[in-house]
């Protein structure tokens, strides 16, 4: 009965899982209570999938929830709970979140969720694209992904930023030009594509202007 009451209240106000008016965050109180913990985690993935099911929510001391779970319940037990919740049928891109928010745990999660390497997130990004979008520093923290970039991935634009991988590595305060040049050497054709796209856009723009001028003359 208490579980149904909890599920009803959460469905009414999902943000209550994240914060409260007094004391520490709700997740801090759920950690370590086995049955409640599982119910809470299921709800967090259901209502907050884009933030990693609150695994990376920090408490008042700056510690992420996943680390607190491992400290209180044990790493193996915590991973078993996540393993039960995040089945291959769930198609949940857990590795996207781990590699961009807690890369220190990437090896552990790769062991439990190898099937998630092939998924795309809610933005349509592959795992490599999500890490690239997080910046060169994050790619360096997940350096095993860089040599795994396939030819198709190097030629694919990010669905949100529309940047090629070489460009993603060359922007920002911590740009990695060495890796950017490496990607360009592997597929310099991406520059040709970009040039052709710009030329096509300019051609379309010129045609529109010509049509407009012709229309103005006819009206006159």
mmCIF file with all atom_site columns, C-alpha atoms in Angstrom:
data_model
loop_
_atom_site.group_PDB
_atom_site.id
_atom_site.type_symbol
_atom_site.label_atom_id
_atom_site.label_alt_id
_atom_site.label_comp_id
_atom_site.label_asym_id
_atom_site.label_entity_id
_atom_site.label_seq_id
_atom_site.pdbx_PDB_ins_code
_atom_site.Cartn_x
_atom_site.Cartn_y
_atom_site.Cartn_z
_atom_site.occupancy
_atom_site.B_iso_or_equiv
_atom_site.pdbx_formal_charge
_atom_site.auth_seq_id
_atom_site.auth_comp_id
_atom_site.auth_asym_id
_atom_site.auth_atom_id
_atom_site.pdbx_PDB_model_num
ATOM 1   C CA . UNK A 1 1   ? 0.000  0.000  0.000   1.00 0.00 ? 1   UNK A CA 1
ATOM 2   C CA . UNK A 1 2   ? 2.834  2.390  0.886   1.00 0.00 ? 2   UNK A CA 1
ATOM 3   C CA . UNK A 1 3   ? 4.441  1.713  -2.511  1.00 0.00 ? 3   UNK A CA 1
ATOM 4   C CA . UNK A 1 4   ? 1.246  2.636  -4.350  1.00 0.00 ? 4   UNK A CA 1
ATOM 5   C CA . UNK A 1 5   ? 0.959  5.781  -2.257  1.00 0.00 ? 5   UNK A CA 1
ATOM 6   C CA . UNK A 1 6   ? 4.546  6.682  -3.127  1.00 0.00 ? 6   UNK A CA 1
ATOM 7   C CA . UNK A 1 7   ? 3.987  6.082  -6.842  1.00 0.00 ? 7   UNK A CA 1
ATOM 8   C CA . UNK A 1 8   ? 0.861  8.230  -6.783  1.00 0.00 ? 8   UNK A CA 1
ATOM 9   C CA . UNK A 1 9   ? 2.609  11.130 -5.051  1.00 0.00 ? 9   UNK A CA 1
ATOM 10  C CA . UNK A 1 10  ? 5.596  10.946 -7.395  1.00 0.00 ? 10  UNK A CA 1
ATOM 11  C CA . UNK A 1 11  ? 3.363  10.929 -10.478 1.00 0.00 ? 11  UNK A CA 1
ATOM 12  C CA . UNK A 1 12  ? 1.710  14.059 -9.099  1.00 0.00 ? 12  UNK A CA 1
ATOM 13  C CA . UNK A 1 13  ? 5.033  15.865 -8.494  1.00 0.00 ? 13  UNK A CA 1
ATOM 14  C CA . UNK A 1 14  ? 8.072  14.114 -10.077 1.00 0.00 ? 14  UNK A CA 1
ATOM 15  C CA . UNK A 1 15  ? 10.364 17.003 -9.116  1.00 0.00 ? 15  UNK A CA 1
ATOM 16  C CA . UNK A 1 16  ? 9.911  16.014 -5.480  1.00 0.00 ? 16  UNK A CA 1
ATOM 17  C CA . UNK A 1 17  ? 12.412 13.236 -6.214  1.00 0.00 ? 17  UNK A CA 1
ATOM 18  C CA . UNK A 1 18  ? 15.068 15.849 -6.847  1.00 0.00 ? 18  UNK A CA 1
ATOM 19  C CA . UNK A 1 19  ? 14.668 18.395 -4.098  1.00 0.00 ? 19  UNK A CA 1
ATOM 20  C CA . UNK A 1 20  ? 12.860 19.176 -0.874  1.00 0.00 ? 20  UNK A CA 1
ATOM 21  C CA . UNK A 1 21  ? 12.213 22.297 1.130   1.00 0.00 ? 21  UNK A CA 1
ATOM 22  C CA . UNK A 1 22  ? 14.088 21.081 4.192   1.00 0.00 ? 22  UNK A CA 1
ATOM 23  C CA . UNK A 1 23  ? 17.079 18.840 4.831   1.00 0.00 ? 23  UNK A CA 1
ATOM 24  C CA . UNK A 1 24  ? 19.121 16.902 2.297   1.00 0.00 ? 24  UNK A CA 1
ATOM 25  C CA . UNK A 1 25  ? 17.816 15.675 -1.041  1.00 0.00 ? 25  UNK A CA 1
ATOM 26  C CA . UNK A 1 26  ? 15.222 12.846 -0.943  1.00 0.00 ? 26  UNK A CA 1
ATOM 27  C CA . UNK A 1 27  ? 17.624 10.397 -2.558  1.00 0.00 ? 27  UNK A CA 1
ATOM 28  C CA . UNK A 1 28  ? 19.939 10.684 0.438   1.00 0.00 ? 28  UNK A CA 1
ATOM 29  C CA . UNK A 1 29  ? 17.176 9.275  2.666   1.00 0.00 ? 29  UNK A CA 1
ATOM 30  C CA . UNK A 1 30  ? 16.265 6.448  0.281   1.00 0.00 ? 30  UNK A CA 1
ATOM 31  C CA . UNK A 1 31  ? 19.816 5.143  -0.045  1.00 0.00 ? 31  UNK A CA 1
ATOM 32  C CA . UNK A 1 32  ? 20.540 2.102  2.066   1.00 0.00 ? 32  UNK A CA 1
ATOM 33  C CA . UNK A 1 33  ? 16.912 1.063  2.541   1.00 0.00 ? 33  UNK A CA 1
ATOM 34  C CA . UNK A 1 34  ? 16.797 -1.890 0.183   1.00 0.00 ? 34  UNK A CA 1
ATOM 35  C CA . UNK A 1 35  ? 13.108 -2.164 -0.768  1.00 0.00 ? 35  UNK A CA 1
ATOM 36  C CA . UNK A 1 36  ? 12.481 1.585  -0.724  1.00 0.00 ? 36  UNK A CA 1
ATOM 37  C CA . UNK A 1 37  ? 15.717 2.107  -2.599  1.00 0.00 ? 37  UNK A CA 1
ATOM 38  C CA . UNK A 1 38  ? 14.576 -0.059 -5.516  1.00 0.00 ? 38  UNK A CA 1
ATOM 39  C CA . UNK A 1 39  ? 11.171 1.638  -5.688  1.00 0.00 ? 39  UNK A CA 1
ATOM 40  C CA . UNK A 1 40  ? 12.819 5.057  -5.574  1.00 0.00 ? 40  UNK A CA 1
ATOM 41  C CA . UNK A 1 41  ? 15.335 4.191  -8.289  1.00 0.00 ? 41  UNK A CA 1
ATOM 42  C CA . UNK A 1 42  ? 12.657 2.836  -10.625 1.00 0.00 ? 42  UNK A CA 1
ATOM 43  C CA . UNK A 1 43  ? 10.694 6.052  -10.224 1.00 0.00 ? 43  UNK A CA 1
ATOM 44  C CA . UNK A 1 44  ? 13.786 8.182  -10.818 1.00 0.00 ? 44  UNK A CA 1
ATOM 45  C CA . UNK A 1 45  ? 14.515 6.484  -14.152 1.00 0.00 ? 45  UNK A CA 1
ATOM 46  C CA . UNK A 1 46  ? 10.857 6.703  -15.147 1.00 0.00 ? 46  UNK A CA 1
ATOM 47  C CA . UNK A 1 47  ? 10.394 10.410 -14.427 1.00 0.00 ? 47  UNK A CA 1
ATOM 48  C CA . UNK A 1 48  ? 13.935 11.744 -14.921 1.00 0.00 ? 48  UNK A CA 1
ATOM 49  C CA . UNK A 1 49  ? 15.476 9.666  -17.727 1.00 0.00 ? 49  UNK A CA 1
ATOM 50  C CA . UNK A 1 50  ? 17.344 12.610 -19.273 1.00 0.00 ? 50  UNK A CA 1
ATOM 51  C CA . UNK A 1 51  ? 19.396 13.166 -16.107 1.00 0.00 ? 51  UNK A CA 1
ATOM 52  C CA . UNK A 1 52  ? 20.486 9.570  -15.648 1.00 0.00 ? 52  UNK A CA 1
ATOM 53  C CA . UNK A 1 53  ? 17.773 8.569  -13.212 1.00 0.00 ? 53  UNK A CA 1
ATOM 54  C CA . UNK A 1 54  ? 19.285 10.846 -10.539 1.00 0.00 ? 54  UNK A CA 1
ATOM 55  C CA . UNK A 1 55  ? 22.371 8.623  -10.232 1.00 0.00 ? 55  UNK A CA 1
ATOM 56  C CA . UNK A 1 56  ? 24.498 11.728 -10.620 1.00 0.00 ? 56  UNK A CA 1
ATOM 57  C CA . UNK A 1 57  ? 22.514 14.029 -8.377  1.00 0.00 ? 57  UNK A CA 1
ATOM 58  C CA . UNK A 1 58  ? 24.853 15.496 -5.756  1.00 0.00 ? 58  UNK A CA 1
ATOM 59  C CA . UNK A 1 59  ? 24.062 15.675 -2.061  1.00 0.00 ? 59  UNK A CA 1
ATOM 60  C CA . UNK A 1 60  ? 24.792 18.662 0.160   1.00 0.00 ? 60  UNK A CA 1
ATOM 61  C CA . UNK A 1 61  ? 28.424 17.528 0.394   1.00 0.00 ? 61  UNK A CA 1
ATOM 62  C CA . UNK A 1 62  ? 29.006 17.236 -3.337  1.00 0.00 ? 62  UNK A CA 1
ATOM 63  C CA . UNK A 1 63  ? 28.930 13.433 -3.534  1.00 0.00 ? 63  UNK A CA 1
ATOM 64  C CA . UNK A 1 64  ? 26.958 11.869 -6.384  1.00 0.00 ? 64  UNK A CA 1
ATOM 65  C CA . UNK A 1 65  ? 24.148 9.471  -5.519  1.00 0.00 ? 65  UNK A CA 1
ATOM 66  C CA . UNK A 1 66  ? 25.821 6.473  -7.143  1.00 0.00 ? 66  UNK A CA 1
ATOM 67  C CA . UNK A 1 67  ? 28.880 6.780  -4.899  1.00 0.00 ? 67  UNK A CA 1
ATOM 68  C CA . UNK A 1 68  ? 26.657 7.106  -1.833  1.00 0.00 ? 68  UNK A CA 1
ATOM 69  C CA . UNK A 1 69  ? 24.768 3.972  -2.849  1.00 0.00 ? 69  UNK A CA 1
ATOM 70  C CA . UNK A 1 70  ? 27.990 2.010  -3.159  1.00 0.00 ? 70  UNK A CA 1
ATOM 71  C CA . UNK A 1 71  ? 29.222 3.282  0.213   1.00 0.00 ? 71  UNK A CA 1
ATOM 72  C CA . UNK A 1 72  ? 26.028 2.333  2.051   1.00 0.00 ? 72  UNK A CA 1
ATOM 73  C CA . UNK A 1 73  ? 24.783 -0.710 0.172   1.00 0.00 ? 73  UNK A CA 1
ATOM 74  C CA . UNK A 1 74  ? 27.907 -2.060 -1.454  1.00 0.00 ? 74  UNK A CA 1
ATOM 75  C CA . UNK A 1 75  ? 29.032 -1.740 -5.046  1.00 0.00 ? 75  UNK A CA 1
ATOM 76  C CA . UNK A 1 76  ? 27.907 -5.211 -6.104  1.00 0.00 ? 76  UNK A CA 1
ATOM 77  C CA . UNK A 1 77  ? 24.434 -4.866 -4.584  1.00 0.00 ? 77  UNK A CA 1
ATOM 78  C CA . UNK A 1 78  ? 24.007 -1.418 -6.133  1.00 0.00 ? 78  UNK A CA 1
ATOM 79  C CA . UNK A 1 79  ? 25.006 -2.665 -9.575  1.00 0.00 ? 79  UNK A CA 1
ATOM 80  C CA . UNK A 1 80  ? 22.682 -5.666 -9.253  1.00 0.00 ? 80  UNK A CA 1
ATOM 81  C CA . UNK A 1 81  ? 19.776 -3.319 -8.517  1.00 0.00 ? 81  UNK A CA 1
ATOM 82  C CA . UNK A 1 82  ? 20.610 -1.213 -11.578 1.00 0.00 ? 82  UNK A CA 1
ATOM 83  C CA . UNK A 1 83  ? 21.021 -4.383 -13.618 1.00 0.00 ? 83  UNK A CA 1
ATOM 84  C CA . UNK A 1 84  ? 17.473 -5.436 -12.705 1.00 0.00 ? 84  UNK A CA 1
ATOM 85  C CA . UNK A 1 85  ? 16.026 -2.032 -13.558 1.00 0.00 ? 85  UNK A CA 1
ATOM 86  C CA . UNK A 1 86  ? 17.984 -1.308 -16.744 1.00 0.00 ? 86  UNK A CA 1
ATOM 87  C CA . UNK A 1 87  ? 17.414 -4.388 -18.875 1.00 0.00 ? 87  UNK A CA 1
ATOM 88  C CA . UNK A 1 88  ? 18.319 -4.511 -22.579 1.00 0.00 ? 88  UNK A CA 1
ATOM 89  C CA . UNK A 1 89  ? 14.602 -4.123 -23.355 1.00 0.00 ? 89  UNK A CA 1
ATOM 90  C CA . UNK A 1 90  ? 14.579 -0.759 -21.594 1.00 0.00 ? 90  UNK A CA 1
ATOM 91  C CA . UNK A 1 91  ? 16.885 0.681  -24.299 1.00 0.00 ? 91  UNK A CA 1
ATOM 92  C CA . UNK A 1 92  ? 18.177 3.125  -21.713 1.00 0.00 ? 92  UNK A CA 1
ATOM 93  C CA . UNK A 1 93  ? 21.471 4.846  -22.730 1.00 0.00 ? 93  UNK A CA 1
ATOM 94  C CA . UNK A 1 94  ? 23.099 4.489  -19.322 1.00 0.00 ? 94  UNK A CA 1
ATOM 95  C CA . UNK A 1 95  ? 26.629 4.592  -20.767 1.00 0.00 ? 95  UNK A CA 1
ATOM 96  C CA . UNK A 1 96  ? 25.976 8.029  -22.267 1.00 0.00 ? 96  UNK A CA 1
ATOM 97  C CA . UNK A 1 97  ? 25.385 9.330  -18.750 1.00 0.00 ? 97  UNK A CA 1
ATOM 98  C CA . UNK A 1 98  ? 28.262 7.476  -17.118 1.00 0.00 ? 98  UNK A CA 1
ATOM 99  C CA . UNK A 1 99  ? 30.835 8.495  -19.716 1.00 0.00 ? 99  UNK A CA 1
ATOM 100 C CA . UNK A 1 100 ? 29.844 12.176 -19.581 1.00 0.00 ? 100 UNK A CA 1
ATOM 101 C CA . UNK A 1 101 ? 29.055 12.578 -15.868 1.00 0.00 ? 101 UNK A CA 1
ATOM 102 C CA . UNK A 1 102 ? 31.113 9.969  -14.008 1.00 0.00 ? 102 UNK A CA 1
ATOM 103 C CA . UNK A 1 103 ? 33.749 8.555  -16.397 1.00 0.00 ? 103 UNK A CA 1
ATOM 104 C CA . UNK A 1 104 ? 35.674 7.127  -13.445 1.00 0.00 ? 104 UNK A CA 1
ATOM 105 C CA . UNK A 1 105 ? 33.020 4.386  -13.332 1.00 0.00 ? 105 UNK A CA 1
ATOM 106 C CA . UNK A 1 106 ? 32.921 3.661  -17.067 1.00 0.00 ? 106 UNK A CA 1
ATOM 107 C CA . UNK A 1 107 ? 34.725 0.299  -16.857 1.00 0.00 ? 107 UNK A CA 1
ATOM 108 C CA . UNK A 1 108 ? 32.330 -0.969 -14.201 1.00 0.00 ? 108 UNK A CA 1
ATOM 109 C CA . UNK A 1 109 ? 29.243 0.005  -16.191 1.00 0.00 ? 109 UNK A CA 1
ATOM 110 C CA . UNK A 1 110 ? 30.689 -1.330 -19.444 1.00 0.00 ? 110 UNK A CA 1
ATOM 111 C CA . UNK A 1 111 ? 30.936 -4.709 -17.748 1.00 0.00 ? 111 UNK A CA 1
ATOM 112 C CA . UNK A 1 112 ? 27.273 -4.706 -16.680 1.00 0.00 ? 112 UNK A CA 1
ATOM 113 C CA . UNK A 1 113 ? 25.713 -2.923 -19.667 1.00 0.00 ? 113 UNK A CA 1
ATOM 114 C CA . UNK A 1 114 ? 27.738 -3.765 -22.808 1.00 0.00 ? 114 UNK A CA 1
ATOM 115 C CA . UNK A 1 115 ? 24.557 -3.666 -24.922 1.00 0.00 ? 115 UNK A CA 1
ATOM 116 C CA . UNK A 1 116 ? 24.203 0.081  -24.233 1.00 0.00 ? 116 UNK A CA 1
ATOM 117 C CA . UNK A 1 117 ? 27.247 0.952  -26.366 1.00 0.00 ? 117 UNK A CA 1
ATOM 118 C CA . UNK A 1 118 ? 25.097 0.764  -29.509 1.00 0.00 ? 118 UNK A CA 1
ATOM 119 C CA . UNK A 1 119 ? 22.238 2.957  -28.272 1.00 0.00 ? 119 UNK A CA 1
ATOM 120 C CA . UNK A 1 120 ? 21.450 6.582  -29.047 1.00 0.00 ? 120 UNK A CA 1
ATOM 121 C CA . UNK A 1 121 ? 20.236 9.026  -26.424 1.00 0.00 ? 121 UNK A CA 1
ATOM 122 C CA . UNK A 1 122 ? 17.116 11.233 -26.437 1.00 0.00 ? 122 UNK A CA 1
ATOM 123 C CA . UNK A 1 123 ? 18.962 13.736 -28.672 1.00 0.00 ? 123 UNK A CA 1
ATOM 124 C CA . UNK A 1 124 ? 19.753 11.041 -31.222 1.00 0.00 ? 124 UNK A CA 1
ATOM 125 C CA . UNK A 1 125 ? 23.443 10.990 -30.318 1.00 0.00 ? 125 UNK A CA 1
ATOM 126 C CA . UNK A 1 126 ? 25.590 7.892  -30.368 1.00 0.00 ? 126 UNK A CA 1
ATOM 127 C CA . UNK A 1 127 ? 27.814 7.233  -27.354 1.00 0.00 ? 127 UNK A CA 1
ATOM 128 C CA . UNK A 1 128 ? 30.804 8.750  -29.140 1.00 0.00 ? 128 UNK A CA 1
ATOM 129 C CA . UNK A 1 129 ? 28.825 11.835 -30.161 1.00 0.00 ? 129 UNK A CA 1
ATOM 130 C CA . UNK A 1 130 ? 27.592 12.372 -26.604 1.00 0.00 ? 130 UNK A CA 1
ATOM 131 C CA . UNK A 1 131 ? 31.150 12.260 -25.276 1.00 0.00 ? 131 UNK A CA 1
ATOM 132 C CA . UNK A 1 132 ? 32.423 14.544 -28.048 1.00 0.00 ? 132 UNK A CA 1
ATOM 133 C CA . UNK A 1 133 ? 29.637 17.026 -27.306 1.00 0.00 ? 133 UNK A CA 1
ATOM 134 C CA . UNK A 1 134 ? 30.721 17.090 -23.658 1.00 0.00 ? 134 UNK A CA 1
ATOM 135 C CA . UNK A 1 135 ? 34.088 18.520 -24.759 1.00 0.00 ? 135 UNK A CA 1
ATOM 136 C CA . UNK A 1 136 ? 37.666 17.410 -25.462 1.00 0.00 ? 136 UNK A CA 1
ATOM 137 C CA . UNK A 1 137 ? 38.383 16.899 -21.757 1.00 0.00 ? 137 UNK A CA 1
ATOM 138 C CA . UNK A 1 138 ? 35.575 14.379 -21.522 1.00 0.00 ? 138 UNK A CA 1
ATOM 139 C CA . UNK A 1 139 ? 36.800 12.557 -24.610 1.00 0.00 ? 139 UNK A CA 1
ATOM 140 C CA . UNK A 1 140 ? 40.244 12.349 -23.017 1.00 0.00 ? 140 UNK A CA 1
ATOM 141 C CA . UNK A 1 141 ? 38.630 10.917 -19.878 1.00 0.00 ? 141 UNK A CA 1
ATOM 142 C CA . UNK A 1 142 ? 37.068 8.258  -22.121 1.00 0.00 ? 142 UNK A CA 1
ATOM 143 C CA . UNK A 1 143 ? 40.108 7.803  -24.350 1.00 0.00 ? 143 UNK A CA 1
ATOM 144 C CA . UNK A 1 144 ? 39.138 4.217  -25.204 1.00 0.00 ? 144 UNK A CA 1
ATOM 145 C CA . UNK A 1 145 ? 36.334 5.629  -27.386 1.00 0.00 ? 145 UNK A CA 1
ATOM 146 C CA . UNK A 1 146 ? 38.569 7.746  -29.610 1.00 0.00 ? 146 UNK A CA 1
ATOM 147 C CA . UNK A 1 147 ? 40.361 4.946  -31.502 1.00 0.00 ? 147 UNK A CA 1
ATOM 148 C CA . UNK A 1 148 ? 36.991 3.177  -31.814 1.00 0.00 ? 148 UNK A CA 1
ATOM 149 C CA . UNK A 1 149 ? 35.541 5.939  -34.020 1.00 0.00 ? 149 UNK A CA 1
ATOM 150 C CA . UNK A 1 150 ? 34.560 4.320  -37.302 1.00 0.00 ? 150 UNK A CA 1
ATOM 151 C CA . UNK A 1 151 ? 34.782 5.950  -40.718 1.00 0.00 ? 151 UNK A CA 1
ATOM 152 C CA . UNK A 1 152 ? 31.031 6.477  -40.735 1.00 0.00 ? 152 UNK A CA 1
ATOM 153 C CA . UNK A 1 153 ? 31.129 8.117  -37.298 1.00 0.00 ? 153 UNK A CA 1
ATOM 154 C CA . UNK A 1 154 ? 33.903 10.494 -38.375 1.00 0.00 ? 154 UNK A CA 1
ATOM 155 C CA . UNK A 1 155 ? 31.765 11.518 -41.350 1.00 0.00 ? 155 UNK A CA 1
ATOM 156 C CA . UNK A 1 156 ? 28.586 11.937 -39.292 1.00 0.00 ? 156 UNK A CA 1
ATOM 157 C CA . UNK A 1 157 ? 27.531 15.337 -37.963 1.00 0.00 ? 157 UNK A CA 1
ATOM 158 C CA . UNK A 1 158 ? 26.285 15.766 -34.426 1.00 0.00 ? 158 UNK A CA 1
ATOM 159 C CA . UNK A 1 159 ? 22.457 15.890 -34.612 1.00 0.00 ? 159 UNK A CA 1
ATOM 160 C CA . UNK A 1 160 ? 22.304 18.902 -32.274 1.00 0.00 ? 160 UNK A CA 1
ATOM 161 C CA . UNK A 1 161 ? 25.424 21.009 -32.921 1.00 0.00 ? 161 UNK A CA 1
ATOM 162 C CA . UNK A 1 162 ? 25.812 19.815 -36.560 1.00 0.00 ? 162 UNK A CA 1
ATOM 163 C CA . UNK A 1 163 ? 29.587 19.648 -35.972 1.00 0.00 ? 163 UNK A CA 1
ATOM 164 C CA . UNK A 1 164 ? 31.773 16.918 -37.389 1.00 0.00 ? 164 UNK A CA 1
ATOM 165 C CA . UNK A 1 165 ? 33.916 15.099 -34.777 1.00 0.00 ? 165 UNK A CA 1
ATOM 166 C CA . UNK A 1 166 ? 37.083 16.910 -35.902 1.00 0.00 ? 166 UNK A CA 1
ATOM 167 C CA . UNK A 1 167 ? 35.362 20.258 -35.265 1.00 0.00 ? 167 UNK A CA 1
ATOM 168 C CA . UNK A 1 168 ? 34.023 19.151 -31.880 1.00 0.00 ? 168 UNK A CA 1
ATOM 169 C CA . UNK A 1 169 ? 37.584 18.399 -30.773 1.00 0.00 ? 169 UNK A CA 1
ATOM 170 C CA . UNK A 1 170 ? 38.788 21.818 -31.958 1.00 0.00 ? 170 UNK A CA 1
ATOM 171 C CA . UNK A 1 171 ? 36.364 24.060 -30.069 1.00 0.00 ? 171 UNK A CA 1
ATOM 172 C CA . UNK A 1 172 ? 36.243 25.256 -26.496 1.00 0.00 ? 172 UNK A CA 1
ATOM 173 C CA . UNK A 1 173 ? 38.765 26.278 -23.897 1.00 0.00 ? 173 UNK A CA 1
ATOM 174 C CA . UNK A 1 174 ? 40.373 22.826 -23.814 1.00 0.00 ? 174 UNK A CA 1
ATOM 175 C CA . UNK A 1 175 ? 40.465 22.127 -27.550 1.00 0.00 ? 175 UNK A CA 1
ATOM 176 C CA . UNK A 1 176 ? 42.590 19.156 -28.584 1.00 0.00 ? 176 UNK A CA 1
ATOM 177 C CA . UNK A 1 177 ? 44.015 20.098 -31.979 1.00 0.00 ? 177 UNK A CA 1
ATOM 178 C CA . UNK A 1 178 ? 46.152 16.973 -32.165 1.00 0.00 ? 178 UNK A CA 1
ATOM 179 C CA . UNK A 1 179 ? 43.096 14.738 -32.122 1.00 0.00 ? 179 UNK A CA 1
ATOM 180 C CA . UNK A 1 180 ? 41.232 17.128 -34.410 1.00 0.00 ? 180 UNK A CA 1
ATOM 181 C CA . UNK A 1 181 ? 43.989 16.945 -37.042 1.00 0.00 ? 181 UNK A CA 1
ATOM 182 C CA . UNK A 1 182 ? 44.119 13.163 -36.679 1.00 0.00 ? 182 UNK A CA 1
ATOM 183 C CA . UNK A 1 183 ? 40.426 12.919 -37.546 1.00 0.00 ? 183 UNK A CA 1
ATOM 184 C CA . UNK A 1 184 ? 40.901 15.261 -40.497 1.00 0.00 ? 184 UNK A CA 1
ATOM 185 C CA . UNK A 1 185 ? 43.766 13.159 -41.814 1.00 0.00 ? 185 UNK A CA 1
ATOM 186 C CA . UNK A 1 186 ? 41.573 10.084 -41.665 1.00 0.00 ? 186 UNK A CA 1
ATOM 187 C CA . UNK A 1 187 ? 38.779 11.766 -43.606 1.00 0.00 ? 187 UNK A CA 1
ATOM 188 C CA . UNK A 1 188 ? 39.686 15.126 -45.187 1.00 0.00 ? 188 UNK A CA 1
ATOM 189 C CA . UNK A 1 189 ? 36.570 14.752 -47.342 1.00 0.00 ? 189 UNK A CA 1
ATOM 190 C CA . UNK A 1 190 ? 34.474 16.216 -44.502 1.00 0.00 ? 190 UNK A CA 1
ATOM 191 C CA . UNK A 1 191 ? 35.961 19.613 -45.377 1.00 0.00 ? 191 UNK A CA 1
ATOM 192 C CA . UNK A 1 192 ? 34.907 19.163 -48.997 1.00 0.00 ? 192 UNK A CA 1
ATOM 193 C CA . UNK A 1 193 ? 31.399 18.329 -47.854 1.00 0.00 ? 193 UNK A CA 1
ATOM 194 C CA . UNK A 1 194 ? 31.295 21.436 -45.714 1.00 0.00 ? 194 UNK A CA 1
ATOM 195 C CA . UNK A 1 195 ? 32.546 23.594 -48.600 1.00 0.00 ? 195 UNK A CA 1
ATOM 196 C CA . UNK A 1 196 ? 29.977 22.072 -50.963 1.00 0.00 ? 196 UNK A CA 1
ATOM 197 C CA . UNK A 1 197 ? 27.208 22.679 -48.436 1.00 0.00 ? 197 UNK A CA 1
ATOM 198 C CA . UNK A 1 198 ? 28.214 26.336 -48.106 1.00 0.00 ? 198 UNK A CA 1
ATOM 199 C CA . UNK A 1 199 ? 28.365 26.703 -51.883 1.00 0.00 ? 199 UNK A CA 1
ATOM 200 C CA . UNK A 1 200 ? 24.935 25.112 -52.264 1.00 0.00 ? 200 UNK A CA 1
ATOM 201 C CA . UNK A 1 201 ? 23.496 27.438 -49.623 1.00 0.00 ? 201 UNK A CA 1
ATOM 202 C CA . UNK A 1 202 ? 24.988 30.470 -51.356 1.00 0.00 ? 202 UNK A CA 1
ATOM 203 C CA . UNK A 1 203 ? 23.639 29.286 -54.721 1.00 0.00 ? 203 UNK A CA 1
ATOM 204 C CA . UNK A 1 204 ? 20.145 28.835 -53.291 1.00 0.00 ? 204 UNK A CA 1
ATOM 205 C CA . UNK A 1 205 ? 20.331 32.284 -51.704 1.00 0.00 ? 205 UNK A CA 1
ATOM 206 C CA . UNK A 1 206 ? 21.399 33.886 -55.004 1.00 0.00 ? 206 UNK A CA 1
ATOM 207 C CA . UNK A 1 207 ? 18.576 32.156 -56.872 1.00 0.00 ? 207 UNK A CA 1
ATOM 208 C CA . UNK A 1 208 ? 16.041 33.439 -54.362 1.00 0.00 ? 208 UNK A CA 1
ATOM 209 C CA . UNK A 1 209 ? 17.358 36.998 -54.722 1.00 0.00 ? 209 UNK A CA 1
ATOM 210 C CA . UNK A 1 210 ? 17.204 36.779 -58.529 1.00 0.00 ? 210 UNK A CA 1
ATOM 211 C CA . UNK A 1 211 ? 13.619 35.525 -58.387 1.00 0.00 ? 211 UNK A CA 1
ATOM 212 C CA . UNK A 1 212 ? 12.709 38.351 -56.021 1.00 0.00 ? 212 UNK A CA 1
ATOM 213 C CA . UNK A 1 213 ? 14.288 40.992 -58.307 1.00 0.00 ? 213 UNK A CA 1
ATOM 214 C CA . UNK A 1 214 ? 12.537 39.491 -61.332 1.00 0.00 ? 214 UNK A CA 1
ATOM 215 C CA . UNK A 1 215 ? 9.236  39.537 -59.478 1.00 0.00 ? 215 UNK A CA 1
ATOM 216 C CA . UNK A 1 216 ? 9.733  43.165 -58.461 1.00 0.00 ? 216 UNK A CA 1
ATOM 217 C CA . UNK A 1 217 ? 10.395 44.141 -62.107 1.00 0.00 ? 217 UNK A CA 1
ATOM 218 C CA . UNK A 1 218 ? 7.263  42.337 -63.296 1.00 0.00 ? 218 UNK A CA 1
ATOM 219 C CA . UNK A 1 219 ? 5.186  44.089 -60.643 1.00 0.00 ? 219 UNK A CA 1
ATOM 220 C CA . UNK A 1 220 ? 6.582  47.429 -61.788 1.00 0.00 ? 220 UNK A CA 1
#
